[in-house]
PDB file of C-alpha atoms in Angstrom:
ATOM      1  CA  UNK A   6      40.732 -34.621  31.517  1.00  0.00           C
ATOM      2  CA  UNK A   7      44.257 -33.212  31.761  1.00  0.00           C
ATOM      3  CA  UNK A   8      45.001 -29.980  29.968  1.00  0.00           C
ATOM      4  CA  UNK A   9      48.020 -27.893  29.150  1.00  0.00           C
ATOM      5  CA  UNK A  10      47.338 -26.015  32.366  1.00  0.00           C
ATOM      6  CA  UNK A  11      49.053 -28.910  34.166  1.00  0.00           C
ATOM      7  CA  UNK A  12      52.373 -27.619  32.832  1.00  0.00           C
ATOM      8  CA  UNK A  13      53.940 -24.194  33.268  1.00  0.00           C
ATOM      9  CA  UNK A  14      53.681 -21.843  30.260  1.00  0.00           C
ATOM     10  CA  UNK A  15      57.449 -21.805  29.712  1.00  0.00           C
ATOM     11  CA  UNK A  16      57.498 -25.634  29.644  1.00  0.00           C
ATOM     12  CA  UNK A  17      54.603 -25.725  27.172  1.00  0.00           C
ATOM     13  CA  UNK A  18      56.460 -23.306  24.927  1.00  0.00           C
ATOM     14  CA  UNK A  19      59.598 -25.451  25.036  1.00  0.00           C
ATOM     15  CA  UNK A  20      57.611 -28.637  24.396  1.00  0.00           C
ATOM     16  CA  UNK A  21      55.833 -27.100  21.414  1.00  0.00           C
ATOM     17  CA  UNK A  22      59.186 -26.186  19.923  1.00  0.00           C
ATOM     18  CA  UNK A  23      60.614 -29.666  20.518  1.00  0.00           C
ATOM     19  CA  UNK A  24      57.539 -31.446  19.173  1.00  0.00           C
ATOM     20  CA  UNK A  25      57.714 -29.384  16.009  1.00  0.00           C
ATOM     21  CA  UNK A  26      61.342 -30.449  15.590  1.00  0.00           C
ATOM     22  CA  UNK A  27      60.416 -34.111  16.124  1.00  0.00           C
ATOM     23  CA  UNK A  28      57.699 -33.822  13.487  1.00  0.00           C
ATOM     24  CA  UNK A  29      59.913 -32.137  10.900  1.00  0.00           C
ATOM     25  CA  UNK A  30      62.963 -34.370  11.481  1.00  0.00           C
ATOM     26  CA  UNK A  31      61.929 -37.487  13.431  1.00  0.00           C
ATOM     27  CA  UNK A  32      64.549 -39.856  14.844  1.00  0.00           C
ATOM     28  CA  UNK A  33      65.201 -43.049  12.908  1.00  0.00           C
ATOM     29  CA  UNK A  34      62.378 -45.537  13.382  1.00  0.00           C
ATOM     30  CA  UNK A  35      60.303 -43.232  15.600  1.00  0.00           C
ATOM     31  CA  UNK A  36      57.139 -41.308  14.821  1.00  0.00           C
ATOM     32  CA  UNK A  37      55.762 -38.938  17.446  1.00  0.00           C
ATOM     33  CA  UNK A  38      52.153 -37.905  17.969  1.00  0.00           C
ATOM     34  CA  UNK A  39      50.684 -35.450  20.455  1.00  0.00           C
ATOM     35  CA  UNK A  40      47.372 -34.117  21.628  1.00  0.00           C
ATOM     36  CA  UNK A  41      47.392 -30.346  21.213  1.00  0.00           C
ATOM     37  CA  UNK A  42      45.079 -30.014  24.198  1.00  0.00           C
ATOM     38  CA  UNK A  43      47.405 -31.937  26.502  1.00  0.00           C
ATOM     39  CA  UNK A  44      51.157 -31.789  26.013  1.00  0.00           C
ATOM     40  CA  UNK A  45      51.673 -33.866  29.155  1.00  0.00           C
ATOM     41  CA  UNK A  46      50.968 -37.070  27.189  1.00  0.00           C
ATOM     42  CA  UNK A  47      53.338 -37.841  24.323  1.00  0.00           C
ATOM     43  CA  UNK A  48      52.705 -40.836  22.059  1.00  0.00           C
ATOM     44  CA  UNK A  49      55.272 -42.484  19.804  1.00  0.00           C
ATOM     45  CA  UNK A  50      55.316 -45.425  17.391  1.00  0.00           C
ATOM     46  CA  UNK A  51      58.662 -47.231  17.490  1.00  0.00           C
ATOM     47  CA  UNK A  52      59.798 -49.571  14.724  1.00  0.00           C
ATOM     48  CA  UNK A  53      61.495 -52.738  15.909  1.00  0.00           C
ATOM     49  CA  UNK A  54      65.196 -52.439  14.998  1.00  0.00           C
ATOM     50  CA  UNK A  55      66.531 -54.750  12.284  1.00  0.00           C
ATOM     51  CA  UNK A  56      68.428 -57.783  13.511  1.00  0.00           C
ATOM     52  CA  UNK A  57      66.490 -57.954  16.786  1.00  0.00           C
ATOM     53  CA  UNK A  58      63.555 -60.170  17.859  1.00  0.00           C
ATOM     54  CA  UNK A  59      61.384 -57.053  17.455  1.00  0.00           C
ATOM     55  CA  UNK A  60      62.150 -56.617  13.776  1.00  0.00           C
ATOM     56  CA  UNK A  61      59.153 -55.788  11.536  1.00  0.00           C
ATOM     57  CA  UNK A  62      57.053 -54.820  14.558  1.00  0.00           C
ATOM     58  CA  UNK A  63      55.505 -51.446  15.375  1.00  0.00           C
ATOM     59  CA  UNK A  64      55.341 -50.697  19.112  1.00  0.00           C
ATOM     60  CA  UNK A  65      53.285 -47.824  20.527  1.00  0.00           C
ATOM     61  CA  UNK A  66      54.464 -46.180  23.727  1.00  0.00           C
ATOM     62  CA  UNK A  67      53.586 -43.088  25.727  1.00  0.00           C
ATOM     63  CA  UNK A  68      55.447 -40.667  27.946  1.00  0.00           C
ATOM     64  CA  UNK A  69      53.617 -39.082  30.883  1.00  0.00           C
ATOM     65  CA  UNK A  70      55.121 -35.737  31.815  1.00  0.00           C
ATOM     66  CA  UNK A  71      54.691 -34.711  35.474  1.00  0.00           C
ATOM     67  CA  UNK A  72      53.741 -31.194  36.529  1.00  0.00           C
ATOM     68  CA  UNK A  73      57.375 -30.582  37.609  1.00  0.00           C
ATOM     69  CA  UNK A  74      58.794 -31.585  34.224  1.00  0.00           C
ATOM     70  CA  UNK A  75      61.620 -31.171  33.278  1.00  0.00           C
ATOM     71  CA  UNK A  76      62.866 -31.196  36.836  1.00  0.00           C
ATOM     72  CA  UNK A  77      61.403 -34.687  37.205  1.00  0.00           C
ATOM     73  CA  UNK A  78      61.675 -37.333  34.474  1.00  0.00           C
ATOM     74  CA  UNK A  79      58.663 -38.550  32.486  1.00  0.00           C
ATOM     75  CA  UNK A  80      57.235 -42.009  32.977  1.00  0.00           C
ATOM     76  CA  UNK A  81      57.379 -44.362  30.024  1.00  0.00           C
ATOM     77  CA  UNK A  82      54.905 -47.120  29.124  1.00  0.00           C
ATOM     78  CA  UNK A  83      54.608 -49.533  26.222  1.00  0.00           C
ATOM     79  CA  UNK A  84      51.001 -49.811  25.055  1.00  0.00           C
ATOM     80  CA  UNK A  85      51.851 -52.659  22.663  1.00  0.00           C
ATOM     81  CA  UNK A  86      52.560 -56.002  24.345  1.00  0.00           C
ATOM     82  CA  UNK A  87      56.252 -56.869  24.173  1.00  0.00           C
ATOM     83  CA  UNK A  88      58.516 -59.562  25.637  1.00  0.00           C
ATOM     84  CA  UNK A  89      61.533 -57.685  26.980  1.00  0.00           C
ATOM     85  CA  UNK A  90      63.579 -57.878  30.230  1.00  0.00           C
ATOM     86  CA  UNK A  91      63.252 -54.149  30.936  1.00  0.00           C
ATOM     87  CA  UNK A  92      59.528 -53.838  30.180  1.00  0.00           C
ATOM     88  CA  UNK A  93      56.958 -55.209  32.623  1.00  0.00           C
ATOM     89  CA  UNK A  94      53.840 -57.120  31.679  1.00  0.00           C
ATOM     90  CA  UNK A  95      51.784 -53.932  32.132  1.00  0.00           C
ATOM     91  CA  UNK A  96      54.150 -51.998  29.828  1.00  0.00           C
ATOM     92  CA  UNK A  97      56.176 -49.993  32.343  1.00  0.00           C
ATOM     93  CA  UNK A  98      59.705 -49.169  31.158  1.00  0.00           C
ATOM     94  CA  UNK A  99      62.769 -49.468  33.351  1.00  0.00           C
ATOM     95  CA  UNK A 100      65.707 -47.487  32.009  1.00  0.00           C
ATOM     96  CA  UNK A 101      68.247 -45.374  33.899  1.00  0.00           C
ATOM     97  CA  UNK A 102      67.606 -42.358  31.675  1.00  0.00           C
ATOM     98  CA  UNK A 103      64.113 -42.109  33.158  1.00  0.00           C
ATOM     99  CA  UNK A 104      65.395 -42.585  36.706  1.00  0.00           C
ATOM    100  CA  UNK A 105      68.743 -41.834  38.320  1.00  0.00           C
ATOM    101  CA  UNK A 106      70.421 -40.662  35.104  1.00  0.00           C
ATOM    102  CA  UNK A 107      67.763 -38.087  34.331  1.00  0.00           C
ATOM    103  CA  UNK A 108      68.892 -34.557  33.617  1.00  0.00           C
ATOM    104  CA  UNK A 109      66.553 -31.598  33.037  1.00  0.00           C
ATOM    105  CA  UNK A 110      68.604 -30.681  29.978  1.00  0.00           C
ATOM    106  CA  UNK A 111      67.666 -33.960  28.293  1.00  0.00           C
ATOM    107  CA  UNK A 112      64.869 -33.556  25.797  1.00  0.00           C
ATOM    108  CA  UNK A 113      62.175 -35.854  24.460  1.00  0.00           C
ATOM    109  CA  UNK A 114      64.291 -36.805  21.454  1.00  0.00           C
ATOM    110  CA  UNK A 115      66.976 -38.231  23.712  1.00  0.00           C
ATOM    111  CA  UNK A 116      64.442 -40.195  25.757  1.00  0.00           C
ATOM    112  CA  UNK A 117      62.828 -41.752  22.685  1.00  0.00           C
ATOM    113  CA  UNK A 118      66.168 -42.718  21.165  1.00  0.00           C
ATOM    114  CA  UNK A 119      67.270 -44.370  24.424  1.00  0.00           C
ATOM    115  CA  UNK A 120      64.033 -46.394  24.579  1.00  0.00           C
ATOM    116  CA  UNK A 121      64.522 -47.660  21.028  1.00  0.00           C
ATOM    117  CA  UNK A 122      68.144 -48.540  21.812  1.00  0.00           C
ATOM    118  CA  UNK A 123      66.806 -50.593  24.721  1.00  0.00           C
ATOM    119  CA  UNK A 124      65.212 -52.913  22.134  1.00  0.00           C
ATOM    120  CA  UNK A 125      68.646 -53.451  20.614  1.00  0.00           C
ATOM    121  CA  UNK A 126      70.550 -53.986  23.872  1.00  0.00           C
ATOM    122  CA  UNK A 127      68.472 -55.073  26.882  1.00  0.00           C
ATOM    123  CA  UNK A 128      69.821 -54.864  30.449  1.00  0.00           C
ATOM    124  CA  UNK A 129      68.778 -58.035  32.294  1.00  0.00           C
ATOM    125  CA  UNK A 130      70.504 -56.782  35.483  1.00  0.00           C
ATOM    126  CA  UNK A 131      67.660 -54.278  36.040  1.00  0.00           C
ATOM    127  CA  UNK A 132      64.829 -56.451  34.855  1.00  0.00           C
ATOM    128  CA  UNK A 133      61.117 -55.875  35.242  1.00  0.00           C
ATOM    129  CA  UNK A 134      60.293 -59.127  33.408  1.00  0.00           C
ATOM    130  CA  UNK A 135      62.168 -61.892  35.262  1.00  0.00           C
ATOM    131  CA  UNK A 136      61.236 -64.596  32.767  1.00  0.00           C
ATOM    132  CA  UNK A 137      62.583 -62.615  29.821  1.00  0.00           C
ATOM    133  CA  UNK A 138      65.762 -61.758  31.723  1.00  0.00           C
ATOM    134  CA  UNK A 139      66.374 -65.410  32.676  1.00  0.00           C
ATOM    135  CA  UNK A 140      65.821 -66.652  29.134  1.00  0.00           C
ATOM    136  CA  UNK A 141      68.086 -63.929  27.756  1.00  0.00           C
ATOM    137  CA  UNK A 142      70.943 -64.942  30.065  1.00  0.00           C
ATOM    138  CA  UNK A 143      70.532 -68.727  29.828  1.00  0.00           C
ATOM    139  CA  UNK A 144      69.407 -69.358  26.250  1.00  0.00           C
ATOM    140  CA  UNK A 145      69.282 -66.445  23.846  1.00  0.00           C
ATOM    141  CA  UNK A 146      67.790 -68.558  21.046  1.00  0.00           C
ATOM    142  CA  UNK A 147      64.751 -69.428  23.158  1.00  0.00           C
ATOM    143  CA  UNK A 148      64.438 -65.818  24.274  1.00  0.00           C
ATOM    144  CA  UNK A 149      64.641 -64.567  20.695  1.00  0.00           C
ATOM    145  CA  UNK A 150      62.127 -67.139  19.473  1.00  0.00           C
ATOM    146  CA  UNK A 151      59.596 -66.210  22.156  1.00  0.00           C
ATOM    147  CA  UNK A 152      60.101 -62.474  21.628  1.00  0.00           C
ATOM    148  CA  UNK A 153      59.590 -62.887  17.880  1.00  0.00           C
ATOM    149  CA  UNK A 154      56.399 -64.832  18.518  1.00  0.00           C
ATOM    150  CA  UNK A 155      54.964 -62.069  20.722  1.00  0.00           C
ATOM    151  CA  UNK A 156      56.073 -59.454  18.184  1.00  0.00           C
ATOM    152  CA  UNK A 157      54.367 -61.293  15.345  1.00  0.00           C
ATOM    153  CA  UNK A 158      51.103 -61.538  17.276  1.00  0.00           C
ATOM    154  CA  UNK A 159      50.822 -58.095  18.873  1.00  0.00           C
ATOM    155  CA  UNK A 160      53.136 -55.759  16.955  1.00  0.00           C
ATOM    156  CA  UNK A 161      52.252 -56.385  13.338  1.00  0.00           C
ATOM    157  CA  UNK A 162      52.570 -53.247  11.207  1.00  0.00           C
ATOM    158  CA  UNK A 163      49.433 -52.000   9.539  1.00  0.00           C
ATOM    159  CA  UNK A 164      48.983 -53.203   5.935  1.00  0.00           C
ATOM    160  CA  UNK A 165      49.775 -50.700   3.238  1.00  0.00           C
ATOM    161  CA  UNK A 166      46.759 -49.732   1.154  1.00  0.00           C
ATOM    162  CA  UNK A 167      46.714 -48.426  -2.358  1.00  0.00           C
ATOM    163  CA  UNK A 168      46.584 -44.712  -2.780  1.00  0.00           C
ATOM    164  CA  UNK A 169      43.237 -43.014  -3.258  1.00  0.00           C
ATOM    165  CA  UNK A 170      43.429 -42.306  -6.999  1.00  0.00           C
ATOM    166  CA  UNK A 171      44.511 -45.879  -7.788  1.00  0.00           C
ATOM    167  CA  UNK A 172      41.752 -47.391  -5.666  1.00  0.00           C
ATOM    168  CA  UNK A 173      39.154 -45.101  -7.189  1.00  0.00           C
ATOM    169  CA  UNK A 174      40.197 -45.863 -10.742  1.00  0.00           C
ATOM    170  CA  UNK A 175      40.221 -49.577 -10.006  1.00  0.00           C
ATOM    171  CA  UNK A 176      36.748 -49.369  -8.497  1.00  0.00           C
ATOM    172  CA  UNK A 177      35.473 -47.392 -11.455  1.00  0.00           C
ATOM    173  CA  UNK A 178      36.908 -49.974 -13.818  1.00  0.00           C
ATOM    174  CA  UNK A 179      35.180 -52.796 -11.977  1.00  0.00           C
ATOM    175  CA  UNK A 180      31.885 -50.904 -12.025  1.00  0.00           C
ATOM    176  CA  UNK A 181      32.169 -50.298 -15.753  1.00  0.00           C
ATOM    177  CA  UNK A 182      32.867 -53.972 -16.410  1.00  0.00           C
ATOM    178  CA  UNK A 183      29.904 -55.147 -14.347  1.00  0.00           C
ATOM    179  CA  UNK A 184      27.335 -52.484 -15.236  1.00  0.00           C
ATOM    180  CA  UNK A 185      27.777 -52.018 -18.980  1.00  0.00           C
ATOM    181  CA  UNK A 186      25.256 -54.377 -20.568  1.00  0.00           C
ATOM    182  CA  UNK A 187      25.043 -52.963 -24.081  1.00  0.00           C
ATOM    183  CA  UNK A 188      27.444 -51.920 -26.793  1.00  0.00           C
ATOM    184  CA  UNK A 189      26.676 -49.594 -29.679  1.00  0.00           C
ATOM    185  CA  UNK A 190      27.559 -51.035 -33.074  1.00  0.00           C
ATOM    186  CA  UNK A 191      27.037 -49.974 -36.648  1.00  0.00           C
ATOM    187  CA  UNK A 192      23.940 -52.169 -36.763  1.00  0.00           C
ATOM    188  CA  UNK A 193      22.424 -50.814 -33.553  1.00  0.00           C
ATOM    189  CA  UNK A 194      22.768 -51.576 -29.859  1.00  0.00           C
ATOM    190  CA  UNK A 195      23.647 -55.094 -28.748  1.00  0.00           C
ATOM    191  CA  UNK A 196      22.530 -56.286 -25.322  1.00  0.00           C
ATOM    192  CA  UNK A 197      25.491 -58.058 -23.773  1.00  0.00           C
ATOM    193  CA  UNK A 198      23.405 -59.821 -21.132  1.00  0.00           C
ATOM    194  CA  UNK A 199      21.271 -61.627 -23.724  1.00  0.00           C
ATOM    195  CA  UNK A 200      24.042 -62.222 -26.205  1.00  0.00           C
ATOM    196  CA  UNK A 201      25.933 -65.471 -26.273  1.00  0.00           C
ATOM    197  CA  UNK A 202      29.560 -65.166 -27.215  1.00  0.00           C
ATOM    198  CA  UNK A 203      30.152 -66.927 -30.549  1.00  0.00           C
ATOM    199  CA  UNK A 204      32.189 -70.062 -30.298  1.00  0.00           C
ATOM    200  CA  UNK A 205      35.480 -70.101 -32.086  1.00  0.00           C
ATOM    201  CA  UNK A 206      35.246 -71.562 -35.579  1.00  0.00           C
ATOM    202  CA  UNK A 207      38.125 -74.012 -36.045  1.00  0.00           C
ATOM    203  CA  UNK A 208      40.138 -73.604 -39.198  1.00  0.00           C
ATOM    204  CA  UNK A 209      40.425 -76.740 -41.364  1.00  0.00           C
ATOM    205  CA  UNK A 210      43.779 -78.436 -40.849  1.00  0.00           C
ATOM    206  CA  UNK A 211      46.335 -78.312 -43.631  1.00  0.00           C
ATOM    207  CA  UNK A 212      46.266 -81.869 -45.062  1.00  0.00           C
ATOM    208  CA  UNK A 213      49.027 -83.618 -46.997  1.00  0.00           C
ATOM    209  CA  UNK A 214      47.240 -86.971 -47.175  1.00  0.00           C
ATOM    210  CA  UNK A 215      46.131 -88.553 -50.429  1.00  0.00           C
ATOM    211  CA  UNK A 216      42.551 -88.473 -51.643  1.00  0.00           C
ATOM    212  CA  UNK A 217      42.314 -92.163 -50.773  1.00  0.00           C
ATOM    213  CA  UNK A 218      42.617 -91.387 -47.079  1.00  0.00           C
ATOM    214  CA  UNK A 219      40.099 -88.584 -47.308  1.00  0.00           C
ATOM    215  CA  UNK A 220      37.434 -90.410 -49.369  1.00  0.00           C
ATOM    216  CA  UNK A 221      36.726 -94.034 -48.429  1.00  0.00           C
ATOM    217  CA  UNK A 222      34.101 -94.569 -51.137  1.00  0.00           C
ATOM    218  CA  UNK A 223      36.455 -96.117 -53.767  1.00  0.00           C
ATOM    219  CA  UNK A 224      38.150 -92.818 -54.219  1.00  0.00           C
ATOM    220  CA  UNK A 225      41.518 -94.523 -54.781  1.00  0.00           C
ATOM    221  CA  UNK A 226      40.762 -94.409 -58.493  1.00  0.00           C
ATOM    222  CA  UNK A 227      40.284 -90.674 -58.407  1.00  0.00           C
ATOM    223  CA  UNK A 228      43.194 -88.302 -59.077  1.00  0.00           C
ATOM    224  CA  UNK A 229      43.033 -84.585 -58.432  1.00  0.00           C
ATOM    225  CA  UNK A 230      44.792 -82.326 -60.916  1.00  0.00           C
ATOM    226  CA  UNK A 231      46.192 -80.140 -58.138  1.00  0.00           C
ATOM    227  CA  UNK A 232      47.426 -83.093 -56.046  1.00  0.00           C
ATOM    228  CA  UNK A 233      45.523 -81.734 -53.020  1.00  0.00           C
ATOM    229  CA  UNK A 234      42.893 -83.615 -51.093  1.00  0.00           C
ATOM    230  CA  UNK A 235      39.318 -83.103 -52.138  1.00  0.00           C
ATOM    231  CA  UNK A 236      37.053 -81.349 -49.612  1.00  0.00           C
ATOM    232  CA  UNK A 237      34.782 -83.547 -47.487  1.00  0.00           C
ATOM    233  CA  UNK A 238      31.320 -84.300 -48.765  1.00  0.00           C
ATOM    234  CA  UNK A 239      28.652 -81.986 -47.374  1.00  0.00           C
ATOM    235  CA  UNK A 240      25.116 -81.033 -48.321  1.00  0.00           C
ATOM    236  CA  UNK A 241      26.449 -77.910 -49.999  1.00  0.00           C
ATOM    237  CA  UNK A 242      28.685 -79.845 -52.395  1.00  0.00           C
ATOM    238  CA  UNK A 243      26.037 -81.885 -54.165  1.00  0.00           C
ATOM    239  CA  UNK A 244      25.986 -79.568 -57.152  1.00  0.00           C
ATOM    240  CA  UNK A 245      28.465 -80.019 -59.980  1.00  0.00           C
ATOM    241  CA  UNK A 246      31.351 -77.631 -60.277  1.00  0.00           C
ATOM    242  CA  UNK A 247      34.378 -77.336 -62.490  1.00  0.00           C
ATOM    243  CA  UNK A 248      37.790 -76.562 -60.988  1.00  0.00           C
ATOM    244  CA  UNK A 249      40.842 -76.444 -63.269  1.00  0.00           C
ATOM    245  CA  UNK A 250      39.027 -78.344 -66.042  1.00  0.00           C
ATOM    246  CA  UNK A 251      38.161 -81.301 -63.791  1.00  0.00           C
ATOM    247  CA  UNK A 252      34.505 -82.133 -63.161  1.00  0.00           C
ATOM    248  CA  UNK A 253      33.432 -82.756 -59.538  1.00  0.00           C
ATOM    249  CA  UNK A 254      30.175 -84.286 -58.307  1.00  0.00           C
ATOM    250  CA  UNK A 255      29.217 -84.725 -54.672  1.00  0.00           C
ATOM    251  CA  UNK A 256      32.760 -84.003 -53.627  1.00  0.00           C
ATOM    252  CA  UNK A 257      34.371 -86.753 -55.788  1.00  0.00           C
ATOM    253  CA  UNK A 258      36.448 -85.974 -58.894  1.00  0.00           C
ATOM    254  CA  UNK A 259      35.045 -87.841 -61.997  1.00  0.00           C
ATOM    255  CA  UNK A 260      37.148 -89.416 -64.764  1.00  0.00           C
ATOM    256  CA  UNK A 261      37.698 -87.347 -67.865  1.00  0.00           C
ATOM    257  CA  UNK A 262      35.066 -87.996 -70.485  1.00  0.00           C
ATOM    258  CA  UNK A 263      37.651 -89.008 -73.099  1.00  0.00           C
ATOM    259  CA  UNK A 264      38.992 -91.848 -70.950  1.00  0.00           C
ATOM    260  CA  UNK A 265      35.471 -93.176 -70.479  1.00  0.00           C
ATOM    261  CA  UNK A 266      34.879 -93.239 -74.249  1.00  0.00           C
ATOM    262  CA  UNK A 267      38.119 -95.177 -74.856  1.00  0.00           C
ATOM    263  CA  UNK A 268      37.105 -97.829 -72.308  1.00  0.00           C
ATOM    264  CA  UNK A 269      33.705 -98.242 -73.952  1.00  0.00           C
ATOM    265  CA  UNK A 270      35.354 -98.682 -77.401  1.00  0.00           C
ATOM    266  CA  UNK A 271      37.714-101.391 -76.055  1.00  0.00           C
ATOM    267  CA  UNK A 272      34.824-103.313 -74.498  1.00  0.00           C
ATOM    268  CA  UNK A 273      32.944-103.321 -77.862  1.00  0.00           C
ATOM    269  CA  UNK A 274      35.980-104.582 -79.743  1.00  0.00           C
ATOM    270  CA  UNK A 275      36.476-107.406 -77.247  1.00  0.00           C
ATOM    271  CA  UNK A 276      32.862-108.472 -77.689  1.00  0.00           C
ATOM    272  CA  UNK A 277      33.324-108.704 -81.462  1.00  0.00           C
ATOM    273  CA  UNK A 278      36.218-111.106 -81.018  1.00  0.00           C
TER     274      UNK A 278
END
């Protein structure tokens, strides 16, 4: 396994300083990671730039620093599969900054920014992926469609999870709902598992119909003092009751006693004639 001994002490010191700067103020769309035991391997997650076929993708790459760094440029590789003219099928990156345009004064920040810019503006003239370069030059729509397809399959960003406290509280709530099987009441403890929820008791509808419609048993001759419909006949209404001076029996309002006496007197007088 490679160690920091592969690099000179002065280079390690400079790298440590630069990596700290990259961590405190990272370039746009780039997040750098490093192994403290081996500064010769630098990892970075690059966000696909907006408006490109690599949009919404996260691409991991690595830079391999040679023993003669910074006199010699690092080698760049994409670890995430990508369809790009300047990136080979095995992930090797072809960019002038890492070749003939390299300068020992260039730092890691500059290299990473150039690689991300390569996703915005490819250079098909120095292609490592001939198919991607040909599609880019002949039909950009087909190139973009294929690059988006590869991005969607291999470079999907990781899903965002809820924070710890929210997840814990949600889990606790679910546990409480599933495990609590009894509730303390004023009358004692009620077991929820063996208790059937009471069905809703429907309220009687407000009726404006006449007593004739409510009572089919010749109730058309019955008149309620209040003008409201009489309640339906049930087993609990078989006893007599008096409401507002009107006698009721088995749910039907009876005629006033005085009217009944007058009818009997008329019948007797008719018989005499």
